[in-house]
CSV table of C-alpha atoms and ligand atoms in Angstrom, one decimal:
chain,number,residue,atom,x,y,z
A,1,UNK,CA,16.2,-48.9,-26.6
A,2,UNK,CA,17.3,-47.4,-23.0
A,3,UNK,CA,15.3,-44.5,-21.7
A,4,UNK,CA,14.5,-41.2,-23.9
A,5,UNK,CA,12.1,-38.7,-21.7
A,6,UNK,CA,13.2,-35.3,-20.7
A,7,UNK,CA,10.6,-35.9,-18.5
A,8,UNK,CA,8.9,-37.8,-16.7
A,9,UNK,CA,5.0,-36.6,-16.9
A,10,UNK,CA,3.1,-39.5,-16.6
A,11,UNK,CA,3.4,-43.3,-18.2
A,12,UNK,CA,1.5,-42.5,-21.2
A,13,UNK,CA,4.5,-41.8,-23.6
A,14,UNK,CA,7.0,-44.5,-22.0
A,15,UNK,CA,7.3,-47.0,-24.6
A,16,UNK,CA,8.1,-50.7,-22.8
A,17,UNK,CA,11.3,-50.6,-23.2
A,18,UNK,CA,11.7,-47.5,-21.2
A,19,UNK,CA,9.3,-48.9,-18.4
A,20,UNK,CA,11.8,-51.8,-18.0
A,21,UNK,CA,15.2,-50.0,-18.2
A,22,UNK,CA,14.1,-48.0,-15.4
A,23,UNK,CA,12.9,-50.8,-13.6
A,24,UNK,CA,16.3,-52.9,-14.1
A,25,UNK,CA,18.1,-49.8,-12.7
A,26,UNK,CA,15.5,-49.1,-9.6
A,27,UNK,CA,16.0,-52.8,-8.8
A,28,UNK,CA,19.8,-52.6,-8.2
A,29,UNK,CA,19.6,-49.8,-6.3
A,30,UNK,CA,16.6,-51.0,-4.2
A,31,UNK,CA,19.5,-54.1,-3.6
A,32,UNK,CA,21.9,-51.3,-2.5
A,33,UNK,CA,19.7,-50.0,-0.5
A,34,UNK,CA,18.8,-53.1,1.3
A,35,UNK,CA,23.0,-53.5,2.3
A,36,UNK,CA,23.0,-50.0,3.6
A,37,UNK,CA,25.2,-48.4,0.4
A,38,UNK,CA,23.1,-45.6,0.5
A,39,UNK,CA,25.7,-43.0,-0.9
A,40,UNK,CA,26.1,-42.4,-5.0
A,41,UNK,CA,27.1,-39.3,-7.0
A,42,UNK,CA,24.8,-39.3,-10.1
A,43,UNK,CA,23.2,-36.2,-9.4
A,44,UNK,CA,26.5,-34.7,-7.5
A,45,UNK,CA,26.5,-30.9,-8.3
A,46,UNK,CA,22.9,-30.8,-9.8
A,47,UNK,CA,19.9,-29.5,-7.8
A,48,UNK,CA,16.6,-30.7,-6.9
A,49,UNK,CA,13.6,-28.6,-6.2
A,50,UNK,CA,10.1,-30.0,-4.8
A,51,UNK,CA,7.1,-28.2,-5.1
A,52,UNK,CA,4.0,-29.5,-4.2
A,53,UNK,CA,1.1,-27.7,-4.1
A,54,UNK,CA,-0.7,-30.8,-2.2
A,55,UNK,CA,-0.6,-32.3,0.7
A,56,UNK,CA,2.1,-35.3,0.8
A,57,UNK,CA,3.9,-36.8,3.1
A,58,UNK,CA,5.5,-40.2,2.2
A,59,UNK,CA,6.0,-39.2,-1.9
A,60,UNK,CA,7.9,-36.1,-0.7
A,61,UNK,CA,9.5,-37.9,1.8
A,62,UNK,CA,10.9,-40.0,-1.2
A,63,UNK,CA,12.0,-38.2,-4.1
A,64,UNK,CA,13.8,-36.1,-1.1
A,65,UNK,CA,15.7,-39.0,-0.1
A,66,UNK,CA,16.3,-40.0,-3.6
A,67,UNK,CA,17.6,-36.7,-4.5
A,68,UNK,CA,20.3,-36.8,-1.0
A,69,UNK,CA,21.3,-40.1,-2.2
A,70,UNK,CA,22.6,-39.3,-5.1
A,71,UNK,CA,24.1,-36.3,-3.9
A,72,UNK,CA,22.1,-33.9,-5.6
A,73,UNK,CA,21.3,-30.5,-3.7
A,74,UNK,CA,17.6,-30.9,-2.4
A,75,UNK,CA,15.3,-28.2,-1.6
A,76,UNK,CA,11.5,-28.6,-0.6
A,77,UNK,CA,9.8,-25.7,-0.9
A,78,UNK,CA,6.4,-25.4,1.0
A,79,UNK,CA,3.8,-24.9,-2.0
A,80,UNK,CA,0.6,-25.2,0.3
A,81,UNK,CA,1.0,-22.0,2.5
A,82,UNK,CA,2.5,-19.7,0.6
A,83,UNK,CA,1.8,-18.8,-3.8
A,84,UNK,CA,-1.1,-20.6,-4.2
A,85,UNK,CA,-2.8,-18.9,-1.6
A,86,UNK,CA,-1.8,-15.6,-2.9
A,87,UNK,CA,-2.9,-16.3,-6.4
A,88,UNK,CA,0.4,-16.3,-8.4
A,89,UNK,CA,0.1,-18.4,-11.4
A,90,UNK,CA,1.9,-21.1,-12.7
A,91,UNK,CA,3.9,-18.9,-15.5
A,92,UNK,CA,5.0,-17.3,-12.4
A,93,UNK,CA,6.1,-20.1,-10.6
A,94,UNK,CA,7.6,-21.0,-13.6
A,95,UNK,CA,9.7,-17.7,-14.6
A,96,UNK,CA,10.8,-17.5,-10.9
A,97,UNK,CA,12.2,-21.2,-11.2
A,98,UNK,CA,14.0,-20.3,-14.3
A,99,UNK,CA,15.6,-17.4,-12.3
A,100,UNK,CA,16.7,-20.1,-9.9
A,101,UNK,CA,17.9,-22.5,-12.2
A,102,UNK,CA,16.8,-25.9,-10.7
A,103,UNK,CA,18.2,-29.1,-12.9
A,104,UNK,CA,15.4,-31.6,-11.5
A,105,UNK,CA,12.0,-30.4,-11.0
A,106,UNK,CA,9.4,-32.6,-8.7
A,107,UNK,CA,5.8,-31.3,-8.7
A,108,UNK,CA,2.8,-32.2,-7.3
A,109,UNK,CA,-0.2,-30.3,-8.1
A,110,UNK,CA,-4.5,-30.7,-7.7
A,111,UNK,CA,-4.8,-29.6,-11.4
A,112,UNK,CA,-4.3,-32.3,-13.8
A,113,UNK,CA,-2.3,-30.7,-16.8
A,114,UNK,CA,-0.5,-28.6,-14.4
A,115,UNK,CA,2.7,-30.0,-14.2
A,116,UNK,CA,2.8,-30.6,-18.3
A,117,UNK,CA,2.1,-26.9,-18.5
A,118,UNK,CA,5.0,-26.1,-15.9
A,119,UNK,CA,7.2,-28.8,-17.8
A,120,UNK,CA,6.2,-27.0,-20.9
A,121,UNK,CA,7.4,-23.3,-19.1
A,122,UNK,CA,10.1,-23.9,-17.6
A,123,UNK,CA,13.9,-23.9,-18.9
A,124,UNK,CA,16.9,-26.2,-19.3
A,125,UNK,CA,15.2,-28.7,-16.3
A,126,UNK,CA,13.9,-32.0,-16.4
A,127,UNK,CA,10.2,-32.0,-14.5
A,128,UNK,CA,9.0,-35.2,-13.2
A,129,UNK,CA,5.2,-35.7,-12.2
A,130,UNK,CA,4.3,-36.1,-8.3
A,131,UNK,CA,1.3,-36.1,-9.2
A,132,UNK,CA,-1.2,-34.2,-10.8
A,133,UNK,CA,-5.3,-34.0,-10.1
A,134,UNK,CA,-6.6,-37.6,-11.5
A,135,UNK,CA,-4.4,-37.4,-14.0
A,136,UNK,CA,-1.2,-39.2,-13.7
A,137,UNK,CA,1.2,-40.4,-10.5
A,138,UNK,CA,4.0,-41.6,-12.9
A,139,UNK,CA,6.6,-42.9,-10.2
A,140,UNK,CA,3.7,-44.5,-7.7
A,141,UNK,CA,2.7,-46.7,-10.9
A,142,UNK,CA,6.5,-47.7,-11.0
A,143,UNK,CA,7.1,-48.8,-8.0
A,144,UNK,CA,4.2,-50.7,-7.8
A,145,UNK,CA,5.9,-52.5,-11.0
A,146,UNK,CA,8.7,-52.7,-9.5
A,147,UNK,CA,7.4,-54.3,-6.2
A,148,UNK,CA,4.8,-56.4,-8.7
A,149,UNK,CA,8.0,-57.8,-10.8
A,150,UNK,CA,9.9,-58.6,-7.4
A,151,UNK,CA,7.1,-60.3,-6.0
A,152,UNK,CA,5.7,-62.8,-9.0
A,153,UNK,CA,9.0,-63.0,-10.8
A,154,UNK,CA,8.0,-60.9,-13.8
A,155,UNK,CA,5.4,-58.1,-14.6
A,156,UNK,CA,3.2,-59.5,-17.5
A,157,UNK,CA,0.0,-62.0,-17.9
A,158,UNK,CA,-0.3,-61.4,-14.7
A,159,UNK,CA,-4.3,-61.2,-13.2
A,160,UNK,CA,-4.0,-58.0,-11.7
A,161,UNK,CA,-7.3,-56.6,-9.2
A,162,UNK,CA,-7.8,-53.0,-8.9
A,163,UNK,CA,-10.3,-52.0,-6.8
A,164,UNK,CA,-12.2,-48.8,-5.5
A,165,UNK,CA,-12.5,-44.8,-6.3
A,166,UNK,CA,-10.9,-45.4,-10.1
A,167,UNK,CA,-12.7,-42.6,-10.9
A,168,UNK,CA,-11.2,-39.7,-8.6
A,169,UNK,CA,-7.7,-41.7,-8.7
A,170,UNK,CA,-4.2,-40.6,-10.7
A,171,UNK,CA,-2.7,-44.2,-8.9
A,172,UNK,CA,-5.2,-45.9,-11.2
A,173,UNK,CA,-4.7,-44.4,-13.9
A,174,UNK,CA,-1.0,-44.3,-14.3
A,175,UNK,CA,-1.5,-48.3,-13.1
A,176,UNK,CA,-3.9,-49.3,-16.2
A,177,UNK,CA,-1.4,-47.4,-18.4
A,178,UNK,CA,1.3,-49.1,-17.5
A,179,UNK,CA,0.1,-52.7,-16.8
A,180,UNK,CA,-1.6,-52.3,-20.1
A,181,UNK,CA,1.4,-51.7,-21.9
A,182,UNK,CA,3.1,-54.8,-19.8
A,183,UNK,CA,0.4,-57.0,-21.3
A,184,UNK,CA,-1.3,-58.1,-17.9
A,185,UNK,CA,-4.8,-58.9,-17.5
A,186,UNK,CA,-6.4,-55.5,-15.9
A,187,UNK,CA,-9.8,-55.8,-13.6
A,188,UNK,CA,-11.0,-52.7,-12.1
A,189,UNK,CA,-13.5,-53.2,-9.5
A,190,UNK,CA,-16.1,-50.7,-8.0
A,191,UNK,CA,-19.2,-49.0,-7.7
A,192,UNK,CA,-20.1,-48.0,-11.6
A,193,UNK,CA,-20.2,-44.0,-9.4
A,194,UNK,CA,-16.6,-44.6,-8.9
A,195,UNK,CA,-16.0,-46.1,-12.6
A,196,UNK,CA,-14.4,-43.3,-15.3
A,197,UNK,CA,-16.9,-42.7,-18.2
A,198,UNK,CA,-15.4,-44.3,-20.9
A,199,UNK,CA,-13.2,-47.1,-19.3
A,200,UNK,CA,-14.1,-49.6,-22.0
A,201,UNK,CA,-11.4,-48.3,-23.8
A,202,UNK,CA,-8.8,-48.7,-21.7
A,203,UNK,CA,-9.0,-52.6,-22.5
A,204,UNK,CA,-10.1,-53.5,-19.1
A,205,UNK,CA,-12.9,-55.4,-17.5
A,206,UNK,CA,-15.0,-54.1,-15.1
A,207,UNK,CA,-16.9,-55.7,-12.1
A,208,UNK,CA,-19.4,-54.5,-9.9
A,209,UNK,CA,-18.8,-57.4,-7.5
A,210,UNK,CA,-16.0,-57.8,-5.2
A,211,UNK,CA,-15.7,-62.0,-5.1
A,212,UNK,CA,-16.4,-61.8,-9.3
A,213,UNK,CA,-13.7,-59.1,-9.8
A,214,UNK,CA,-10.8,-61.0,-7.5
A,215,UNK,CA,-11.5,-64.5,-8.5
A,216,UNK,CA,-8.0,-65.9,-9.1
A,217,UNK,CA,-6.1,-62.5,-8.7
A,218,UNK,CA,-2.6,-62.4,-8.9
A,219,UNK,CA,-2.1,-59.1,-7.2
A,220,UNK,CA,-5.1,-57.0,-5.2
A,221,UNK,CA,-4.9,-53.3,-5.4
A,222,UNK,CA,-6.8,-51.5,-2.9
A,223,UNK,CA,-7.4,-47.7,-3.5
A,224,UNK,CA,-8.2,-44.6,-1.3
A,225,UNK,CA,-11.4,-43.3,-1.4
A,226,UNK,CA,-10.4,-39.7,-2.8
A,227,UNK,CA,-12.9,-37.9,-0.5
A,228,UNK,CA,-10.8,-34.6,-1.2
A,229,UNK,CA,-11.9,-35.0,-5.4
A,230,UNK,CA,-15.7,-35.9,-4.4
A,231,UNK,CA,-18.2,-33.4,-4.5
A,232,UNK,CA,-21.5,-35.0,-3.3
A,233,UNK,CA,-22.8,-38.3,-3.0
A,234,UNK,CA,-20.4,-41.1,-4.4
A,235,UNK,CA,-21.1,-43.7,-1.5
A,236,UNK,CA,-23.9,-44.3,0.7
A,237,UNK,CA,-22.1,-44.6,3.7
A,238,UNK,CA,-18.6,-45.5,5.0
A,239,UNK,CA,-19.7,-48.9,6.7
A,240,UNK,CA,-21.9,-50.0,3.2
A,241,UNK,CA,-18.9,-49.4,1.4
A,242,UNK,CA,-16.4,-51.5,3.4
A,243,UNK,CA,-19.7,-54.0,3.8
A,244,UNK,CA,-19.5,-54.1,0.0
A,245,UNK,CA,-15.8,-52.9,-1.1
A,246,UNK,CA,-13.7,-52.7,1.5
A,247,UNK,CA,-10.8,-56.3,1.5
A,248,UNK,CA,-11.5,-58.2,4.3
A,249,UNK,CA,-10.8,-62.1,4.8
A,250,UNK,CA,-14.0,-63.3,2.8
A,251,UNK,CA,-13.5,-61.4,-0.3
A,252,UNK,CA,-9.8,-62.1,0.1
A,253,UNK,CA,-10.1,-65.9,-0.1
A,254,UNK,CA,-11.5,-65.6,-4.0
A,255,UNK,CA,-8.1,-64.2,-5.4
A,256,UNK,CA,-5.3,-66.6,-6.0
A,257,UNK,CA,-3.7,-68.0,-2.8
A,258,UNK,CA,-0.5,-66.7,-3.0
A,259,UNK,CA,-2.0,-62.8,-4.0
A,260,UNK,CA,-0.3,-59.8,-3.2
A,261,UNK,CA,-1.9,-57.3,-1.3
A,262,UNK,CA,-1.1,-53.5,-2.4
A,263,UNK,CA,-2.2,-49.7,-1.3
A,264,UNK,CA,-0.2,-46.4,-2.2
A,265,UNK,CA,-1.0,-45.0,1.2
A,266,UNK,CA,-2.6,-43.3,2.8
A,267,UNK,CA,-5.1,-45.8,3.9
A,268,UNK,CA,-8.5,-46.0,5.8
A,269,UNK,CA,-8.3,-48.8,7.7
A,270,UNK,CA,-11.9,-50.0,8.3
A,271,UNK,CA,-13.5,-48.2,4.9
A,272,UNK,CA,-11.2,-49.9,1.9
A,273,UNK,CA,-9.0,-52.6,4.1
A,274,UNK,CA,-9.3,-54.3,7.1
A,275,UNK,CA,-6.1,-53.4,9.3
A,276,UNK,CA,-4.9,-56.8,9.7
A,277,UNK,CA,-4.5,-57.8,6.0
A,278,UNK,CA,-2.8,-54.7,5.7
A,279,UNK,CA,-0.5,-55.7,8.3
A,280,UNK,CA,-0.3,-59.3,7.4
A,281,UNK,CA,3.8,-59.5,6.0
A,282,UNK,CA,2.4,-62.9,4.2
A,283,UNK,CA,0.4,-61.0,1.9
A,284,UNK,CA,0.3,-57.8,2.3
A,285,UNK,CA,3.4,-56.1,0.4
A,286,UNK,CA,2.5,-52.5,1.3
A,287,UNK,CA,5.7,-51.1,3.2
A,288,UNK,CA,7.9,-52.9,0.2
A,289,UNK,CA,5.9,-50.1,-2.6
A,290,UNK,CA,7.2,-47.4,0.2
A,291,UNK,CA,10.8,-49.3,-0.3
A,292,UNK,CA,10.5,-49.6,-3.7
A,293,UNK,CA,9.5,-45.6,-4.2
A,294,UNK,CA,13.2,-44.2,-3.4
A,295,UNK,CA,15.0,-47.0,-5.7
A,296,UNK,CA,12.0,-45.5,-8.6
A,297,UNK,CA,12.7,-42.4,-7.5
A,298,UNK,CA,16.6,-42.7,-7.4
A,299,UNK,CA,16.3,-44.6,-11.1
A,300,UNK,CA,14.3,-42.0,-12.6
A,301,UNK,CA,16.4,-39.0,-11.1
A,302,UNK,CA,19.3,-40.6,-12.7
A,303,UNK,CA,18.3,-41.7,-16.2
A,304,UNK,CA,16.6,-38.0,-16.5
A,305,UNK,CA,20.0,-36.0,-15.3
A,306,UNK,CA,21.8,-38.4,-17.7
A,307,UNK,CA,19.6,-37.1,-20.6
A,308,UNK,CA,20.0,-33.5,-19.2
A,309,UNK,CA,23.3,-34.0,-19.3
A,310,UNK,CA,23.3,-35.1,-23.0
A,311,UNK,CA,21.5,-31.9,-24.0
A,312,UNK,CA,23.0,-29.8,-22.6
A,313,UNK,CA,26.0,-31.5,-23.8
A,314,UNK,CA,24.8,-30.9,-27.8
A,315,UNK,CA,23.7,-27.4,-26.9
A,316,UNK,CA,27.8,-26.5,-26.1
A,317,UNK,CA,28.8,-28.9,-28.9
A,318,UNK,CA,26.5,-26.7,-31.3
A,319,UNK,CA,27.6,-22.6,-30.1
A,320,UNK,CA,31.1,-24.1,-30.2
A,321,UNK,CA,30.5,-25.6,-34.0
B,401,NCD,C1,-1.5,-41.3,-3.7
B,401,NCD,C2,-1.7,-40.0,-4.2
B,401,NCD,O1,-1.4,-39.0,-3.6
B,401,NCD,O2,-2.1,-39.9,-5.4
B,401,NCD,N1,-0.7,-41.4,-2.6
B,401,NCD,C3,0.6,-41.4,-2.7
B,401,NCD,O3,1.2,-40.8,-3.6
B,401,NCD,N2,1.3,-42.2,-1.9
B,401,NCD,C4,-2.8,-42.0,-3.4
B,401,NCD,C5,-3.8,-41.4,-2.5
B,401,NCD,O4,-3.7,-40.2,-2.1
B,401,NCD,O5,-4.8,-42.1,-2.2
């Protein structure tokens, strides 16, 4: 089975197969990318608009070079000073984008639901998911895949460690899904305040402890601490929670030897990781997800537009019949 989405809304619907065609094609082109062939046509004389409605710097940065790439026509459109701000809603954002006619949609959005509900609006256009409250970050779990699979040689029964703000976190979220599916061994580590209600279900085991939680890891995720989603008192203090959860040498030394070390960015150096694991090129594998992120990006671009295509295809086949 190759890959069926008109969109790409979160991980939740991808069956396996999907999850792995997309990977196969993001790791070719993160090969071209590596020799500098940098310039494809897969998108040529489609366009691209990015809206996000949150603050972003290196995901925008991405799907913008994706887009250019693959010679599609990109346009950013600065979400943060101007609509929101003045209270239009998302129907309206959505009825002026179907006046525009985009062909690939990229939001990002603090409301979780949002972009299924612009997905759900707007015409003719394949939306994919920047991002969306503490919902889903569809593409950040896939190029953590994708960087996993390169890494260990394959993407299931693997240990895999992730640790901090679960709670307020999309990254997480999108992660568990996905791993999940892969079959890998999920352990989320944290504070039970920064634990979802209800993540027994999920299939994962939860620690308290940070040396209980990484014992033989194969891969250490560290996560941000979403001060932005918290309203009150999650942590005691900065220093008590790097004293208790923050990845330093110590805690370190109880995952596998040969762990990865992963963080979506941005980080706190100092509250969730000490600054010279992070910068360790050993074990740390953090600039390689920013690598990975275009070729995702690139992939899922492509195998969308290709089903765009299709449609649109079967919609003239059908007037014409
Ligand atoms: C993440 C996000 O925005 O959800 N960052 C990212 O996409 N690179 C994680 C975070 O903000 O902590």
């Amino acid at each position: 089975m190759t890959f069926r989405a008109a969109h790409l809304l979160g991980i939740e619907p991808l069956h396996p197969t999907e999850i792995t065609a997309l990977l196969d094609l993001a790791d070719r082109y993160a090969d071209q990318n590596r020799r500098g062939l940098t310039h494809h046509d897969a998108l040529a004389g489609l366009t691209q608009i990015n809206m996000f409605f949150e603050n972003s710097t290196r995901t925008q940065a991405s799907f913008e070079l994706a887009g250019k790439r693959l010679g599609a026509d990109v346009m950013s459109m600065a979400m943060q000073a101007s609509s929101i701000k003045k209270g239009e809603t998302l129907i309206d954002t959505a009825l002026t984008l179907n006046a525009m006619r985009p062909d690939l949609l990229v939001v990002r959005h603090p409301q979780s639901g949002a972009v299924d509900l612009l997905a759900a609006k707007v015409q003719n256009c394949a939306v994919l998911n920047a991002g969306d409250g503490r919902h889903e970050h569809p593409t950040q779990a896939l190029l953590d895949a994708l960087t996993i699979r390169r890494a260990k040689g394959r993407l299931h029964r693997l240990s895999i460690a992730i640790c901090g703000d679960i709670a307020h976190s999309r990254v997480a979220r999108s992660n568990i899904l996905l791993l999940g599916k892969m079959e890998n061994r999920i352990r989320l580590i944290g504070p039970p305040t920064l634990m979802p209600a209800g993540i027994a279900d999920f299939g994962c085991e939860v620690f308290e402890d940070m040396r209980e939680g990484l014992a033989g890891a194969d891969v250490v995720m560290m996560l941000r601490l979403q001060r932005e989603r918290m309203d009150g008192g999650f942590i005691p203090s900065e220093r008590e929670y790097y004293h208790r959860y923050g990845l330093d040498e110590e805690k370190l030394r109880f995952a596998s030897p040969d762990a990865i070390v992963m963080h979506p960015g941005p980080m706190n150096r100092g509250v969730e990781i000490d600054g010279t694991i992070a910068d360790d090129i050993n074990r740390s594998v953090i600039q390689t997800q920013v690598e990975m992120g275009v070729a995702v990006r690139m992939a899922a671009m492509e195998l969308l537009a290709r089903n765009l295509r299709a449609a649109r295809g079967a919609k003239v086949a059908e007037v014409m019949a």
